[in-house]
mmCIF file of C-alpha atoms in Angstrom:
data_model
loop_
_atom_site.group_PDB
_atom_site.id
_atom_site.type_symbol
_atom_site.label_atom_id
_atom_site.label_comp_id
_atom_site.label_asym_id
_atom_site.label_seq_id
_atom_site.Cartn_x
_atom_site.Cartn_y
_atom_site.Cartn_z
ATOM 1 C CA MET X 235 11.436 32.983 -27.146
ATOM 2 C CA GLY X 236 10.581 35.983 -28.805
ATOM 3 C CA THR X 237 7.705 38.422 -28.117
ATOM 4 C CA LEU X 238 4.742 39.641 -29.861
ATOM 5 C CA PRO X 239 3.603 41.825 -31.611
ATOM 6 C CA TRP X 240 6.544 41.142 -34.140
ATOM 7 C CA THR X 241 5.875 44.920 -35.482
ATOM 8 C CA ARG X 242 5.606 47.544 -32.725
ATOM 9 C CA THR X 243 4.610 51.159 -33.461
ATOM 10 C CA ALA X 244 3.496 53.041 -30.029
ATOM 11 C CA ALA X 245 0.154 54.106 -29.851
ATOM 12 C CA GLY X 246 0.597 57.097 -27.555
ATOM 13 C CA PRO X 247 -1.178 57.339 -23.923
ATOM 14 C CA LEU X 248 -4.376 58.600 -25.184
ATOM 15 C CA ARG X 249 -5.023 56.255 -27.727
ATOM 16 C CA GLU X 250 -3.903 53.334 -25.622
ATOM 17 C CA ASP X 251 -6.439 54.564 -22.901
ATOM 18 C CA ALA X 252 -9.474 54.573 -25.606
ATOM 19 C CA ILE X 253 -8.199 50.889 -26.538
ATOM 20 C CA ARG X 254 -8.250 49.916 -23.078
ATOM 21 C CA SER X 255 -11.802 51.408 -22.562
ATOM 22 C CA ALA X 256 -13.200 49.691 -25.662
ATOM 23 C CA VAL X 257 -11.961 46.144 -24.814
ATOM 24 C CA ARG X 258 -13.476 46.563 -21.271
ATOM 25 C CA GLY X 259 -16.654 47.936 -22.672
ATOM 26 C CA THR X 260 -17.118 44.912 -24.996
ATOM 27 C CA THR X 261 -19.602 42.313 -24.088
ATOM 28 C CA ALA X 262 -19.023 39.661 -27.016
ATOM 29 C CA LEU X 263 -17.203 39.329 -30.163
ATOM 30 C CA PRO X 264 -18.603 39.002 -33.560
ATOM 31 C CA SER X 265 -19.796 35.408 -34.418
ATOM 32 C CA THR X 266 -21.715 33.298 -36.852
ATOM 33 C CA ALA X 267 -23.218 31.214 -34.011
ATOM 34 C CA ALA X 268 -26.671 31.509 -32.901
ATOM 35 C CA THR X 269 -25.629 33.523 -29.713
ATOM 36 C CA SER X 270 -22.271 34.360 -27.848
ATOM 37 C CA ARG X 271 -21.513 36.290 -24.843
ATOM 38 C CA LEU X 272 -18.347 36.640 -22.601
ATOM 39 C CA ALA X 273 -16.882 33.809 -20.482
ATOM 40 C CA GLU X 274 -18.298 33.214 -16.959
ATOM 41 C CA PRO X 275 -16.899 31.096 -14.211
ATOM 42 C CA ASN X 276 -19.850 28.690 -14.237
ATOM 43 C CA ASP X 277 -18.630 28.036 -18.024
ATOM 44 C CA ALA X 278 -15.600 25.936 -16.881
ATOM 45 C CA ALA X 279 -17.140 22.388 -17.254
ATOM 46 C CA LYS X 280 -18.487 22.603 -20.605
ATOM 47 C CA LEU X 281 -15.550 24.743 -21.750
ATOM 48 C CA LYS X 282 -13.187 21.896 -20.468
ATOM 49 C CA GLU X 283 -15.154 19.695 -22.576
ATOM 50 C CA LEU X 284 -14.695 21.784 -25.819
ATOM 51 C CA PHE X 285 -10.929 22.178 -24.977
ATOM 52 C CA ALA X 286 -10.487 18.194 -24.833
ATOM 53 C CA PHE X 287 -11.096 17.723 -28.052
ATOM 54 C CA PRO X 288 -7.743 17.124 -30.218
ATOM 55 C CA GLU X 289 -9.379 19.038 -33.210
ATOM 56 C CA VAL X 290 -9.334 22.140 -30.787
ATOM 57 C CA ASN X 291 -6.290 21.791 -28.434
ATOM 58 C CA ARG X 292 -3.882 20.417 -31.186
ATOM 59 C CA TRP X 293 -3.648 24.010 -32.508
ATOM 60 C CA ILE X 294 -3.934 26.308 -29.823
ATOM 61 C CA TYR X 295 -0.835 26.959 -27.452
ATOM 62 C CA SER X 296 -2.736 29.068 -24.922
ATOM 63 C CA LEU X 297 -5.013 26.353 -23.704
ATOM 64 C CA PRO X 298 -4.787 25.291 -20.187
ATOM 65 C CA ARG X 299 -2.377 22.597 -19.401
ATOM 66 C CA PRO X 300 -2.902 20.208 -17.670
ATOM 67 C CA LEU X 301 -6.454 20.364 -18.604
ATOM 68 C CA THR X 302 -8.665 20.259 -15.464
ATOM 69 C CA GLU X 303 -11.969 21.916 -14.589
ATOM 70 C CA ALA X 304 -9.928 23.613 -12.228
ATOM 71 C CA SER X 305 -7.309 24.880 -14.702
ATOM 72 C CA VAL X 306 -9.912 26.130 -16.969
ATOM 73 C CA LEU X 307 -11.670 28.058 -14.342
ATOM 74 C CA ALA X 308 -8.214 29.903 -13.618
ATOM 75 C CA TYR X 309 -7.845 30.612 -17.581
ATOM 76 C CA ILE X 310 -11.402 32.061 -17.370
ATOM 77 C CA GLU X 311 -10.370 34.179 -14.415
ATOM 78 C CA GLN X 312 -7.195 35.017 -15.897
ATOM 79 C CA VAL X 313 -8.723 36.383 -19.084
ATOM 80 C CA GLU X 314 -11.489 38.185 -17.232
ATOM 81 C CA ALA X 315 -8.620 40.134 -15.245
ATOM 82 C CA ALA X 316 -6.835 40.872 -18.762
ATOM 83 C CA ARG X 317 -10.367 42.145 -19.811
ATOM 84 C CA LEU X 318 -10.514 44.460 -16.658
ATOM 85 C CA ARG X 319 -7.078 45.776 -17.905
ATOM 86 C CA GLY X 320 -8.206 46.100 -21.248
ATOM 87 C CA GLU X 321 -5.974 43.890 -22.602
ATOM 88 C CA GLY X 322 -8.047 40.693 -23.159
ATOM 89 C CA LEU X 323 -11.408 38.813 -24.034
ATOM 90 C CA LEU X 324 -12.972 35.443 -23.973
ATOM 91 C CA SER X 325 -16.100 34.994 -25.652
ATOM 92 C CA LEU X 326 -18.131 31.990 -26.262
ATOM 93 C CA ASN X 327 -20.438 30.840 -29.040
ATOM 94 C CA PHE X 328 -23.667 28.757 -28.817
ATOM 95 C CA ASP X 329 -25.770 26.870 -31.269
ATOM 96 C CA GLU X 330 -29.308 26.960 -31.666
ATOM 97 C CA ALA X 331 -29.869 24.426 -28.822
ATOM 98 C CA GLY X 332 -27.976 26.227 -26.627
ATOM 99 C CA GLN X 333 -24.838 24.110 -26.573
ATOM 100 C CA LEU X 334 -21.289 25.535 -26.601
ATOM 101 C CA SER X 335 -20.088 25.363 -30.227
ATOM 102 C CA GLY X 336 -16.875 27.288 -29.826
ATOM 103 C CA PHE X 337 -14.915 29.968 -28.498
ATOM 104 C CA SER X 338 -12.623 33.203 -29.108
ATOM 105 C CA GLU X 339 -9.943 34.430 -27.315
ATOM 106 C CA LEU X 340 -8.604 37.899 -28.063
ATOM 107 C CA ARG X 341 -5.382 39.271 -26.580
ATOM 108 C CA VAL X 342 -4.753 43.171 -27.057
ATOM 109 C CA TRP X 343 -1.349 45.066 -26.840
ATOM 110 C CA PRO X 344 -3.160 48.551 -26.259
ATOM 111 C CA GLN X 345 0.328 50.259 -26.156
ATOM 112 C CA TRP X 346 1.042 48.912 -29.782
ATOM 113 C CA ALA X 347 -2.564 49.189 -31.027
ATOM 114 C CA ALA X 348 -2.181 45.423 -31.743
ATOM 115 C CA GLY X 349 -4.201 42.356 -31.219
ATOM 116 C CA GLU X 350 -3.973 38.614 -31.474
ATOM 117 C CA LEU X 351 -7.026 36.332 -32.039
ATOM 118 C CA ALA X 352 -7.294 32.527 -31.162
ATOM 119 C CA GLY X 353 -10.162 30.309 -31.428
ATOM 120 C CA GLY X 354 -11.781 26.837 -32.006
ATOM 121 C CA MET X 355 -15.074 25.305 -32.858
ATOM 122 C CA ARG X 356 -16.602 21.844 -32.007
ATOM 123 C CA PRO X 357 -15.364 19.122 -34.519
ATOM 124 C CA ASP X 358 -18.769 18.513 -35.995
ATOM 125 C CA LEU X 359 -18.925 22.279 -37.053
ATOM 126 C CA GLN X 360 -15.392 22.459 -38.569
ATOM 127 C CA SER X 361 -14.514 22.577 -42.224
ATOM 128 C CA LYS X 362 -18.088 24.368 -42.950
ATOM 129 C CA GLY X 363 -16.819 27.844 -43.663
ATOM 130 C CA GLN X 364 -18.169 28.964 -40.498
ATOM 131 C CA GLY X 365 -14.702 29.444 -38.578
ATOM 132 C CA GLY X 366 -13.322 31.484 -41.381
ATOM 133 C CA ALA X 367 -16.151 33.597 -41.738
ATOM 134 C CA GLY X 368 -16.218 34.430 -38.087
ATOM 135 C CA MET X 369 -12.403 35.073 -37.893
ATOM 136 C CA ALA X 370 -12.870 37.352 -40.690
ATOM 137 C CA ALA X 371 -15.746 39.187 -38.954
ATOM 138 C CA THR X 372 -13.878 39.380 -35.889
ATOM 139 C CA PHE X 373 -10.724 40.735 -37.543
ATOM 140 C CA THR X 374 -12.568 43.408 -39.313
ATOM 141 C CA TRP X 375 -14.196 44.351 -35.722
ATOM 142 C CA MET X 376 -10.948 44.455 -34.089
ATOM 143 C CA PHE X 377 -9.722 46.996 -36.390
ATOM 144 C CA GLU X 378 -12.949 49.020 -36.332
ATOM 145 C CA ALA X 379 -14.421 48.702 -32.824
ATOM 146 C CA LEU X 380 -10.916 48.719 -30.937
ATOM 147 C CA ASP X 381 -9.027 50.783 -33.624
ATOM 148 C CA LEU X 382 -6.316 48.635 -33.755
ATOM 149 C CA ASP X 383 -3.412 49.141 -36.459
ATOM 150 C CA LEU X 384 -2.141 45.618 -36.573
ATOM 151 C CA ILE X 385 -3.326 42.082 -35.857
ATOM 152 C CA CYS X 386 -0.408 39.555 -35.324
ATOM 153 C CA ASN X 387 -1.251 35.946 -34.969
ATOM 154 C CA THR X 388 0.654 32.718 -34.426
ATOM 155 C CA THR X 389 0.382 29.255 -35.877
ATOM 156 C CA ALA X 390 1.838 25.888 -35.778
ATOM 157 C CA PRO X 391 4.081 25.336 -38.529
ATOM 158 C CA ASP X 392 1.917 22.373 -39.951
ATOM 159 C CA ASN X 393 -1.324 24.044 -39.690
ATOM 160 C CA VAL X 394 -1.363 24.700 -43.419
ATOM 161 C CA ARG X 395 -5.234 25.294 -43.623
ATOM 162 C CA ILE X 396 -4.662 28.616 -41.357
ATOM 163 C CA GLN X 397 -1.664 29.540 -43.409
ATOM 164 C CA LYS X 398 -3.419 29.634 -46.605
ATOM 165 C CA LEU X 399 -6.274 31.635 -45.088
ATOM 166 C CA PHE X 400 -3.708 34.197 -43.762
ATOM 167 C CA GLU X 401 -2.144 34.410 -47.166
ATOM 168 C CA ARG X 402 -5.631 34.827 -48.819
ATOM 169 C CA THR X 403 -6.346 37.599 -46.753
ATOM 170 C CA GLY X 404 -3.154 39.826 -46.844
ATOM 171 C CA PHE X 405 -1.326 38.329 -43.736
ATOM 172 C CA VAL X 406 2.347 38.799 -44.375
ATOM 173 C CA TYR X 407 4.702 35.951 -42.682
ATOM 174 C CA ARG X 408 7.131 37.537 -40.379
ATOM 175 C CA GLY X 409 9.342 34.702 -38.997
ATOM 176 C CA ASP X 410 9.700 32.114 -36.467
ATOM 177 C CA MET X 411 9.464 31.972 -32.522
ATOM 178 C CA GLU X 412 8.653 29.546 -29.842
ATOM 179 C CA SER X 413 5.333 30.139 -27.963
ATOM 180 C CA ARG X 414 5.354 29.033 -24.250
ATOM 181 C CA ARG X 415 2.342 26.851 -23.105
ATOM 182 C CA PRO X 416 0.931 27.396 -19.515
ATOM 183 C CA ASP X 417 2.629 24.223 -18.332
ATOM 184 C CA GLY X 418 6.133 25.563 -19.366
ATOM 185 C CA SER X 419 6.436 23.573 -22.451
ATOM 186 C CA THR X 420 7.214 25.313 -25.896
ATOM 187 C CA ARG X 421 5.711 25.038 -29.318
ATOM 188 C CA ALA X 422 7.329 26.238 -32.595
ATOM 189 C CA SER X 423 5.086 28.978 -34.093
ATOM 190 C CA GLN X 424 5.091 31.089 -37.279
ATOM 191 C CA VAL X 425 4.191 34.672 -36.944
ATOM 192 C CA TRP X 426 1.841 36.483 -39.284
ATOM 193 C CA GLU X 427 0.676 39.898 -39.386
ATOM 194 C CA VAL X 428 -1.463 42.187 -40.978
ATOM 195 C CA MET X 429 -1.906 46.094 -40.980
ATOM 196 C CA ARG X 430 -5.440 47.776 -40.631
ATOM 197 C CA GLU X 431 -5.248 49.221 -44.439
ATOM 198 C CA ASP X 432 -4.068 46.007 -45.810
ATOM 199 C CA TRP X 433 -6.697 44.181 -44.358
ATOM 200 C CA MET X 434 -9.444 46.772 -45.266
ATOM 201 C CA ALA X 435 -8.261 47.101 -48.623
ATOM 202 C CA ARG X 436 -8.257 43.268 -49.172
ATOM 203 C CA MET X 437 -11.861 43.062 -47.796
ATOM 204 C CA ALA X 438 -13.158 45.666 -49.848
ATOM 205 C CA GLY X 439 -12.058 44.125 -52.832
ATOM 206 C CA ARG X 440 -13.708 40.781 -52.465
#
């Protein structure tokens, strides 16, 4: 199956504790949306509607399967439990009308000073540049606010758009693995990583 992150450098106990504390203290992730906040249990119904779009669920292996309001509620609760351990965040984005427009899920490995970001937007908002801008802002935030050294992301082999984004922003293709979905099925994945100094240098040169 393979395990993440692909590259592992021990952070040390003191730094690991600081990263966990930073995750626990986060109230929202950076966003290009009108407003954003962490997910709550009463968001399950509207989050299920967002996850039901094929343009959203096709690319993200970690989404609840089968997709029901109960499974989405369990997903929200699982990520909240991860937040309390300092290992994960689930942030929701809302448009000017207060409607759910997207989400970001952050997974953190404090012991390795590493993290992974997944997310999606409503189909009517896709291909307008917001997703890429929000992703870039969040990567920078992960390095600065959480003091991570590495971002390790996976993508489906046919998700060429994200692969090109990774290449443009300094990510390095590490290899292939199988990602396990919540229902036990698997998805072939590519693993891409970027180190903090490489990301910051690329952003500074823009």
